[in-house]
Coordinates of N, CA, C and O in Angstrom, one line a residue:
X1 N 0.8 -1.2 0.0 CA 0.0 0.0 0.0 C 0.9 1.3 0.0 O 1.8 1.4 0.8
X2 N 0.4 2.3 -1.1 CA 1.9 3.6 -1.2 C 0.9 4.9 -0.5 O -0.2 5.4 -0.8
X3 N 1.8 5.1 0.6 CA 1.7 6.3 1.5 C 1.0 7.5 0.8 O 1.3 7.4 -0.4
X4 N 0.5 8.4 0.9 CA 0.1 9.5 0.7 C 1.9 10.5 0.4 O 2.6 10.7 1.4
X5 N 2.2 11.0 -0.9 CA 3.1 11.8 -0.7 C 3.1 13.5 -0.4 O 2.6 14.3 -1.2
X6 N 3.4 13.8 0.4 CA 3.2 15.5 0.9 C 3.9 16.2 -0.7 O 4.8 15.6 -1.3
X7 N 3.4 17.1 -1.0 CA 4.5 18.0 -1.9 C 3.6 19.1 -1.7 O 2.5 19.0 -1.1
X8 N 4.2 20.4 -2.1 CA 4.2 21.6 -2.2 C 2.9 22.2 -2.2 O 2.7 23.3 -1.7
X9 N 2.3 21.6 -2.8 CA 0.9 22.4 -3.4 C -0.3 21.9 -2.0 O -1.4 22.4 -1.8
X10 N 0.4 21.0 -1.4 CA -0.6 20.5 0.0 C -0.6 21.9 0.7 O -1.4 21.7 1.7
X11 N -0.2 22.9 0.7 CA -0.2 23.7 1.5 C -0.3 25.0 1.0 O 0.4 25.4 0.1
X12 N -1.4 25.7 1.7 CA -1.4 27.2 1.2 C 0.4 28.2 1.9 O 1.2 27.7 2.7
X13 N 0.7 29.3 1.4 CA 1.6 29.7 1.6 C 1.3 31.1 1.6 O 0.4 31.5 0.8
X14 N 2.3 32.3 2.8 CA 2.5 33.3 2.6 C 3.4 33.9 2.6 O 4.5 33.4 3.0
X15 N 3.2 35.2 2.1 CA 4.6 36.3 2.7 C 5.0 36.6 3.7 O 4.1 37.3 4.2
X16 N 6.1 36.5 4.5 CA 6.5 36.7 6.2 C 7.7 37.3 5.7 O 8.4 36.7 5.0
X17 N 8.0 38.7 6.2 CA 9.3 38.9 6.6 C 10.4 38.2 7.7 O 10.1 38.3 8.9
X18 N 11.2 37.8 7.4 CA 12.1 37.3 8.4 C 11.7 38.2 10.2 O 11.4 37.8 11.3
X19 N 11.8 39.1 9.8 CA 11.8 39.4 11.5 C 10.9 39.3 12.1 O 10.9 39.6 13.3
X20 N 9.3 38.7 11.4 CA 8.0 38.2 11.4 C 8.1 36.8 12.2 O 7.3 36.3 13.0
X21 N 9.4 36.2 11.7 CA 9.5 34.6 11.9 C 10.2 33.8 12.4 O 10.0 32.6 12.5
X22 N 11.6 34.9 13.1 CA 12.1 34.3 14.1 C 12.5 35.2 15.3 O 12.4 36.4 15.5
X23 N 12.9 34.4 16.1 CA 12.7 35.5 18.1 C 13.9 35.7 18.2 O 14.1 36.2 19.4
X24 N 14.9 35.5 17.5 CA 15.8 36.3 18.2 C 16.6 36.5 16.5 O 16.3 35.6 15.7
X25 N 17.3 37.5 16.2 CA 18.1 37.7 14.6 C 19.3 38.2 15.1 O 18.9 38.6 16.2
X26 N 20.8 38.6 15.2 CA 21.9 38.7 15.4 C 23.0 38.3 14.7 O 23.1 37.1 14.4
X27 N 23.9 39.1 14.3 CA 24.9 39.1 14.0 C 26.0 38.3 14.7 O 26.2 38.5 15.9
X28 N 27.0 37.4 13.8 CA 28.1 36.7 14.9 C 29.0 38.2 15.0 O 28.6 39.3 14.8
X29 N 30.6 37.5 15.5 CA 31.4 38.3 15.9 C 32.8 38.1 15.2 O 33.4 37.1 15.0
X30 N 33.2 39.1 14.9 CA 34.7 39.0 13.6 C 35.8 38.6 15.0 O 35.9 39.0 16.1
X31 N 36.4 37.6 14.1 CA 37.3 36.4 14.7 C 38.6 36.7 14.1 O 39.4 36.1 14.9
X32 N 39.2 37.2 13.5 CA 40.2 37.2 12.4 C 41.0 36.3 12.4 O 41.5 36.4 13.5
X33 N 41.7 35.2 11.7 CA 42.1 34.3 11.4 C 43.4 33.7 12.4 O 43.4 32.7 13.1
X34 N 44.6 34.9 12.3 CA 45.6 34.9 12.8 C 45.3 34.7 13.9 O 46.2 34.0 14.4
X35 N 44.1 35.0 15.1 CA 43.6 34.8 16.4 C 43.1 33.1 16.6 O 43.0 32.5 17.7
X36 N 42.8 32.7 15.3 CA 41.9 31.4 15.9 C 42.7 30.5 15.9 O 43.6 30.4 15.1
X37 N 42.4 29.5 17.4 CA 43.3 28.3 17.1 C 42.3 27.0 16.9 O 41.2 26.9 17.2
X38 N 43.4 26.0 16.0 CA 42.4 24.9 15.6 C 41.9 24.2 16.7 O 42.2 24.2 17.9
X39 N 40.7 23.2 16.1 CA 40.0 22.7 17.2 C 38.4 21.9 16.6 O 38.3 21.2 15.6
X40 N 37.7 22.0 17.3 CA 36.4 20.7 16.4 C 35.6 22.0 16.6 O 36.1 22.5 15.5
X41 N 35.1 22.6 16.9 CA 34.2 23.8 17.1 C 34.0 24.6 15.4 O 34.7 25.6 15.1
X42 N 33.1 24.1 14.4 CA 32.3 24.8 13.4 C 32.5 26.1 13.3 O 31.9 26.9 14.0
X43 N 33.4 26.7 12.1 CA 33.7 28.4 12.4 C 33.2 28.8 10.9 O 33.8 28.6 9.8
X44 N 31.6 29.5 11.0 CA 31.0 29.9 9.8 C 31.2 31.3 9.4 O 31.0 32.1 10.2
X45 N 31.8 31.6 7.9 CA 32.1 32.9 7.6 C 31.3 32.8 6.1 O 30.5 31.8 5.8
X46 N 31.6 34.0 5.4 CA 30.5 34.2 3.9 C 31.5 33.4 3.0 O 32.5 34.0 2.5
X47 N 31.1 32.1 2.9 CA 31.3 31.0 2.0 C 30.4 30.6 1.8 O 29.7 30.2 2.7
X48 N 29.9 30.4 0.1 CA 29.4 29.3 -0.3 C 29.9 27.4 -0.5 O 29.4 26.4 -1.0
X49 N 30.8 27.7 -0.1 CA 31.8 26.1 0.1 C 31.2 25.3 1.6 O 30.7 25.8 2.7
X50 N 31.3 24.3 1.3 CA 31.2 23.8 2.8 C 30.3 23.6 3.3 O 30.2 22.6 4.0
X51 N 29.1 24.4 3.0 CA 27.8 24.8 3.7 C 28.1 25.9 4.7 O 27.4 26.0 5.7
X52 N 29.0 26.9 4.4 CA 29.8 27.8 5.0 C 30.7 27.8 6.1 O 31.0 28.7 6.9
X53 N 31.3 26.5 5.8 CA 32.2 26.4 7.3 C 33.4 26.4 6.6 O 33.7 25.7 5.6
X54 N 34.5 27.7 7.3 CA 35.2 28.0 6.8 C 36.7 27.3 7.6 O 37.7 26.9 6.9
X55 N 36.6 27.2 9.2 CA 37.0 26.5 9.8 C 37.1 25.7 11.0 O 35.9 25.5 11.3
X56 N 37.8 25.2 11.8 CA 37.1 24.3 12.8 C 38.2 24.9 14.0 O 39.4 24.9 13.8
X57 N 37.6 25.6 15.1 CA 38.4 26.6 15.9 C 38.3 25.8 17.6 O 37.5 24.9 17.7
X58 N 38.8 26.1 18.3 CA 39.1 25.7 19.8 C 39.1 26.7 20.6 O 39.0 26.3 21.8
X59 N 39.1 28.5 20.4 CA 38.8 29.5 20.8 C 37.4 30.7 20.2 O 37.5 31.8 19.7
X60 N 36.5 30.2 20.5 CA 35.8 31.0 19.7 C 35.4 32.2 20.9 O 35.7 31.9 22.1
X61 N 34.6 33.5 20.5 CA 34.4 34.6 21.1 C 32.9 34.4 21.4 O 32.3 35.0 22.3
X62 N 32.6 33.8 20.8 CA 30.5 33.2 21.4 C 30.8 31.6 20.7 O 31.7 31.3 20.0
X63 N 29.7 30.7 21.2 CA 29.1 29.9 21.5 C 27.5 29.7 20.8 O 26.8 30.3 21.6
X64 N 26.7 29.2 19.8 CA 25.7 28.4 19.8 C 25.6 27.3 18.9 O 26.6 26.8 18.4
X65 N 24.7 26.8 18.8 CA 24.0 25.7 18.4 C 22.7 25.7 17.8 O 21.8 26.5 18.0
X66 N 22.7 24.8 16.9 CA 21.2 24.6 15.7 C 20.8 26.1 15.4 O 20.2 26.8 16.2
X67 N 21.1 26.3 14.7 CA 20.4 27.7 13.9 C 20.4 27.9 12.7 O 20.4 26.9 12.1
X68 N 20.3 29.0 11.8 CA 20.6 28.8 10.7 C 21.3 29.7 11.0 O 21.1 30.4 12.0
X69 N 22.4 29.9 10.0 CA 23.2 31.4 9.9 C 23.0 31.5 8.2 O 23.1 30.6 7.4
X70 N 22.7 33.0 7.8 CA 22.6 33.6 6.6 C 24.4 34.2 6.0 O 25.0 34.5 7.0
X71 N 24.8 34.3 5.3 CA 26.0 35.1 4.5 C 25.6 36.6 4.0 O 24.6 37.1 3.6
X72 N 26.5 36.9 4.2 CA 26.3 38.2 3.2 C 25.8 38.5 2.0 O 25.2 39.5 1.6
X73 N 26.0 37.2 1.3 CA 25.8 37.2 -0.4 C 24.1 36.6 -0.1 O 23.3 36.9 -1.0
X74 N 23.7 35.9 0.9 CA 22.2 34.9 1.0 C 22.4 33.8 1.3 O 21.4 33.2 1.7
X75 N 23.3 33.3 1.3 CA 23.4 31.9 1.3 C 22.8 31.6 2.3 O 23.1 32.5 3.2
X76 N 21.9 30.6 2.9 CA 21.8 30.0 4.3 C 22.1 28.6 4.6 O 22.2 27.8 3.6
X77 N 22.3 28.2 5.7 CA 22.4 27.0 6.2 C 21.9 27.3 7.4 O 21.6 28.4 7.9
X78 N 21.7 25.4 7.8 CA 21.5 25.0 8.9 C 22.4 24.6 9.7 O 22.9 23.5 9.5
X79 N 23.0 25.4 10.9 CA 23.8 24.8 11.9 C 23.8 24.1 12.9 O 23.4 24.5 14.0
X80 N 24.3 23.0 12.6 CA 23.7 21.6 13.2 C 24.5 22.0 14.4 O 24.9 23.1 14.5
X81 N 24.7 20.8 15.6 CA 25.0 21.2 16.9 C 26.3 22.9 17.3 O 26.1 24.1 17.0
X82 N 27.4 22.3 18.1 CA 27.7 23.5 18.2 C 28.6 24.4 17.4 O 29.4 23.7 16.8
X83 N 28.8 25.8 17.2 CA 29.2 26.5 16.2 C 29.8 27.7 16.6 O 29.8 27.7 17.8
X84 N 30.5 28.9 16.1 CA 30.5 30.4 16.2 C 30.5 30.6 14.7 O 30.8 29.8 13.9
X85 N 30.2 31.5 14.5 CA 30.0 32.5 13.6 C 30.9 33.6 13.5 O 31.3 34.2 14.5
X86 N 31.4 34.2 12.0 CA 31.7 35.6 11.6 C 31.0 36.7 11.6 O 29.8 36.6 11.2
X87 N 31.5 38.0 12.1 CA 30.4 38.9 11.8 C 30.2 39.5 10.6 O 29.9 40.6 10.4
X88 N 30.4 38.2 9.5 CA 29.3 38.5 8.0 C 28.8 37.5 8.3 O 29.0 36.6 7.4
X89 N 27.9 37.3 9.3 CA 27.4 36.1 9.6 C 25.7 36.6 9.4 O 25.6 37.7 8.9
X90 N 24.6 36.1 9.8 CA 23.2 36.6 10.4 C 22.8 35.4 10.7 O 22.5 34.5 10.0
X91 N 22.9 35.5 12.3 CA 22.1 34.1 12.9 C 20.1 34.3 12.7 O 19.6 35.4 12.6
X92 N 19.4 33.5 12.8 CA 18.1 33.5 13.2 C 17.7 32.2 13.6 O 18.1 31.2 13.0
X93 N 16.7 32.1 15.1 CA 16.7 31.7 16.3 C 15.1 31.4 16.3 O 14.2 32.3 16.0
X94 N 14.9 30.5 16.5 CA 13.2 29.8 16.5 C 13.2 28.6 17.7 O 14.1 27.8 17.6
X95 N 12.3 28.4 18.8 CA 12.4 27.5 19.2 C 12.0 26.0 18.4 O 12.3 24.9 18.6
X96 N 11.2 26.6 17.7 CA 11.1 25.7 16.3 C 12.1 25.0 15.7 O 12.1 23.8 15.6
X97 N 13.0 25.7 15.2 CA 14.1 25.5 14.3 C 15.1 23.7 14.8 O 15.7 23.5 15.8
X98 N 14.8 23.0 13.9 CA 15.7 21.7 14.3 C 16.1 21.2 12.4 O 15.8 21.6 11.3
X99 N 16.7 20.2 12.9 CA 17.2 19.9 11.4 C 16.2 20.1 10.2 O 16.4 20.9 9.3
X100 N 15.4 19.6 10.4 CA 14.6 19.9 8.9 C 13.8 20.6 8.8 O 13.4 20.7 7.7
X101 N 13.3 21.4 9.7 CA 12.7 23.1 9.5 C 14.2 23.8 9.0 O 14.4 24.4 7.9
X102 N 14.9 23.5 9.8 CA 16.4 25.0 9.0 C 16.6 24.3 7.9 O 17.0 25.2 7.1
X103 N 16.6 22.9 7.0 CA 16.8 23.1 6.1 C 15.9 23.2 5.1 O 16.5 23.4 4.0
X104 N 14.3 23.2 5.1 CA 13.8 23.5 4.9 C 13.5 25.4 4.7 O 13.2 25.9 3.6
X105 N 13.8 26.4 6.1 CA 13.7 27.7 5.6 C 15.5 28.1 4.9 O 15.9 29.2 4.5
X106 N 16.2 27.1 5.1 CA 17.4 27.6 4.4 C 17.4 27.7 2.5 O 18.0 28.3 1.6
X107 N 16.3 26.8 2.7 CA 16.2 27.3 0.9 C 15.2 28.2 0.9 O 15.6 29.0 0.0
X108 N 14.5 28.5 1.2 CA 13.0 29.5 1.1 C 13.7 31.4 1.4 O 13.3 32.6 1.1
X109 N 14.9 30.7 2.3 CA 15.6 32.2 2.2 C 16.7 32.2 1.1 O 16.8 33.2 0.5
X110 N 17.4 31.2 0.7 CA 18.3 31.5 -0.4 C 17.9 31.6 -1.6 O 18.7 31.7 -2.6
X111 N 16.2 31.6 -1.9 CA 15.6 32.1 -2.8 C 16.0 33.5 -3.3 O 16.0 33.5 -4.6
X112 N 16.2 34.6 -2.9 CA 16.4 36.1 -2.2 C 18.1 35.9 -2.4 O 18.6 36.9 -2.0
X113 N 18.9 35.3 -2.7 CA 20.0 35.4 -3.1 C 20.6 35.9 -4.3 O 21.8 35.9 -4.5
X114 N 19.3 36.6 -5.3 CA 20.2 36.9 -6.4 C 20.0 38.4 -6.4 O 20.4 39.1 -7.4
X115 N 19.3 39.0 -5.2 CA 19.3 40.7 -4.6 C 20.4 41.0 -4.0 O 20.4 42.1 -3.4
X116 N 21.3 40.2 -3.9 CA 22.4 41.0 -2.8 C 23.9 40.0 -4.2 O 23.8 39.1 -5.0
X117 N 24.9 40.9 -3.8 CA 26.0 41.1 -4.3 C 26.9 41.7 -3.8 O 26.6 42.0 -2.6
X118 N 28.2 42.2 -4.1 CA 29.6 43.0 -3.1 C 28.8 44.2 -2.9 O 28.4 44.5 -1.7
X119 N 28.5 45.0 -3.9 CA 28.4 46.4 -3.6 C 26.8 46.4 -2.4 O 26.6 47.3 -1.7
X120 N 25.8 45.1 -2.6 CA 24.6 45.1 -1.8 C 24.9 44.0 -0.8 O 24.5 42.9 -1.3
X121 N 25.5 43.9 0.5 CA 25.4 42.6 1.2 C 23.9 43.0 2.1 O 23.3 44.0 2.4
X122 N 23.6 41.1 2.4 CA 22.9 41.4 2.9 C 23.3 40.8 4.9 O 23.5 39.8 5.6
X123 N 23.3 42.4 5.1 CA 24.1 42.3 6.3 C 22.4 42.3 7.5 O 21.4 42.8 6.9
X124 N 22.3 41.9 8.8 CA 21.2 41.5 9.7 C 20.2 42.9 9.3 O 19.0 42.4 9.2
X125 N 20.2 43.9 9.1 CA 19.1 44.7 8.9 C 18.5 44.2 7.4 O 17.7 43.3 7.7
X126 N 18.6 44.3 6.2 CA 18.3 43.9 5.6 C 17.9 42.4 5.3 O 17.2 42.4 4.3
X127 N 18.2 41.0 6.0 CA 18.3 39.6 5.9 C 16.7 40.4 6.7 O 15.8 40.6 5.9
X128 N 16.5 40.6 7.9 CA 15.8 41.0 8.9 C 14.2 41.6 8.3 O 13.1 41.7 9.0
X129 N 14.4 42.1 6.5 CA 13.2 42.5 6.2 C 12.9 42.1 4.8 O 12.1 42.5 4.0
X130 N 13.9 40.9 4.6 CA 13.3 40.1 3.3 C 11.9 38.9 3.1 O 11.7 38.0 3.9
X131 N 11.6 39.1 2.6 CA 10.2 38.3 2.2 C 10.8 37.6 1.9 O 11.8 37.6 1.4
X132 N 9.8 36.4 2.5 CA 9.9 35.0 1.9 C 8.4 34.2 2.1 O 7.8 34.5 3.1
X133 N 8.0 33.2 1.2 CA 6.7 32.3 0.8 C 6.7 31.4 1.7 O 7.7 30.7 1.5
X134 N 6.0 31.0 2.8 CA 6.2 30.1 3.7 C 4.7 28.9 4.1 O 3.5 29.3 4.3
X135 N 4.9 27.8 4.2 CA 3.8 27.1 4.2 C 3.0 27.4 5.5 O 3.6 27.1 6.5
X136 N 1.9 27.8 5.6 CA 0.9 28.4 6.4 C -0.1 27.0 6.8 O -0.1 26.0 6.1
X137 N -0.8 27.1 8.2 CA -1.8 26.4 8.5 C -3.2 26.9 7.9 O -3.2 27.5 6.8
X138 N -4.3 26.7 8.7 CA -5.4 27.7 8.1 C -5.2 28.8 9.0 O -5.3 30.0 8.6
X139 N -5.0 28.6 9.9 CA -4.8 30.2 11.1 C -3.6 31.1 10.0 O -3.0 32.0 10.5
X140 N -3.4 30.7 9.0 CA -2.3 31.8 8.6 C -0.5 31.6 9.1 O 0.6 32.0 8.6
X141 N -0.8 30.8 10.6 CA 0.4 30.5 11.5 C 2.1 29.7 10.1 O 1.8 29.0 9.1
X142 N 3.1 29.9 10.4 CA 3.8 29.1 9.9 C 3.6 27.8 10.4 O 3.5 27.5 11.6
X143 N 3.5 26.5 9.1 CA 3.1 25.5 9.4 C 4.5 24.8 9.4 O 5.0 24.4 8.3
X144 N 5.1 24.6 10.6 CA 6.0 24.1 11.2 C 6.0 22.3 11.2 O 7.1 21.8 10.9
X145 N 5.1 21.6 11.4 CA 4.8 20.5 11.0 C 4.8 19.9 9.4 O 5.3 18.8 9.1
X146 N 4.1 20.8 8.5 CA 4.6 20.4 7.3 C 5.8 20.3 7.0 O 6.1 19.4 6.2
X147 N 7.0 21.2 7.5 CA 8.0 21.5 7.2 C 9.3 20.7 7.1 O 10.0 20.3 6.2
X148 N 9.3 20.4 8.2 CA 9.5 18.9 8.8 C 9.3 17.5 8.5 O 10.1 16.6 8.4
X149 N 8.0 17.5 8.1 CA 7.6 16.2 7.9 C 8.0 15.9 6.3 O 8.3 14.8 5.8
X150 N 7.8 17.5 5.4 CA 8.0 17.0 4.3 C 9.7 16.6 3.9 O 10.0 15.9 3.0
X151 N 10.7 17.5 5.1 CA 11.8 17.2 4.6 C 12.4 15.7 5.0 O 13.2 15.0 4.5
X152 N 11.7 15.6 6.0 CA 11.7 13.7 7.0 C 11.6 12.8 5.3 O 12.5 12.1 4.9
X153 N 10.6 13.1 4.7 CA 10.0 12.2 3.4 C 11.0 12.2 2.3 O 11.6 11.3 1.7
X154 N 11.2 13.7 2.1 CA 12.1 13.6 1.0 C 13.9 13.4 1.4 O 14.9 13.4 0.6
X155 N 13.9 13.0 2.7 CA 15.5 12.6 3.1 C 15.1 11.0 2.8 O 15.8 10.3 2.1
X156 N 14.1 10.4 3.5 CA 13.8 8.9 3.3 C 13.9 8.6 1.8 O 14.4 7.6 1.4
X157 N 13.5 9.4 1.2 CA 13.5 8.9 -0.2 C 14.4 8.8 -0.8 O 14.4 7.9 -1.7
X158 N 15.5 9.6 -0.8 CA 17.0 10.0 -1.0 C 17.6 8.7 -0.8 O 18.1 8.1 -1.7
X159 N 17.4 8.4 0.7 CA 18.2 7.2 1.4 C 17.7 5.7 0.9 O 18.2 4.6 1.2
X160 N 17.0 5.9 0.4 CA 16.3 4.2 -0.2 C 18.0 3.8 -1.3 O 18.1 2.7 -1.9

């Protein structure tokens, strides 16, 4: 018997500015290279390589975990356990936010990556008032459940 498959169109969607959709937005903190020593600690700077991890540090200046961090140029990822950040970084913070919601709003913001460039970064004020299309419940609410569930389906399917 074949499962019901979730896709895209199961769900109505709206416009939410970022600062609509997560509780806390912040910028990391400039680390400069010659200061960092190596180490297993996740050090995200504005790279498209890697999923932005530029290097792996043993001194960092802050501390978090699971977020997404945005680049200057748009790019987003999901930062899986613990990390620091550059300050061309833009964290955003949801109690929501776990593996496959961030990788899920990590594309719905890197949508919005072909408005920013050198001379336009998109540095926390700006990341903070970009639109993005997001799957809605009927209350209008971000539907956080879809989000998840559909990225759970489409990783299972990957892995077959």
């Amino acid at each position: 018997m074949k499962q019901n498959r979730l896709t895209l169109n199961d769900v109505d969607w709206k416009e939410f500015k970022i600062k609509e959709l997560f509780t806390n937005i912040y910028r990391g903190k400039r680390h400069i290279e010659k200061n960092r020593e190596a180490g297993k600690i996740q050090y995200y700077s504005a790279s498209s390589f890697n999923n932005g991890v530029t290097d792996f540090i043993s001194n960092p200046l802050f501390k978090d975990r699971d977020k997404l961090v945005v680049t200057t140029f748009c790019d987003c990822y999901y930062a899986h356990g613990e990390f620091t950040a550059s300050d061309e970084m833009t964290i955003l913070d949801h109690p929501r936010i776990n593996r496959e919601t961030g990788l899920f709003f990590s594309q719905l913001i890197k949508a919005n990556k072909s408005k920013f460039a050198f001379g336009r970064k998109a540095f926390s004020e700006r990341v903070k008032e970009q639109i993005i299309l997001v799957p809605v419940t009927v209350n209008d609410e971000p539907h956080w459940n879809f989000m998840e569930n559909y990225i759970k389906q489409e990783q299972k399917e990957i892995a077959k």
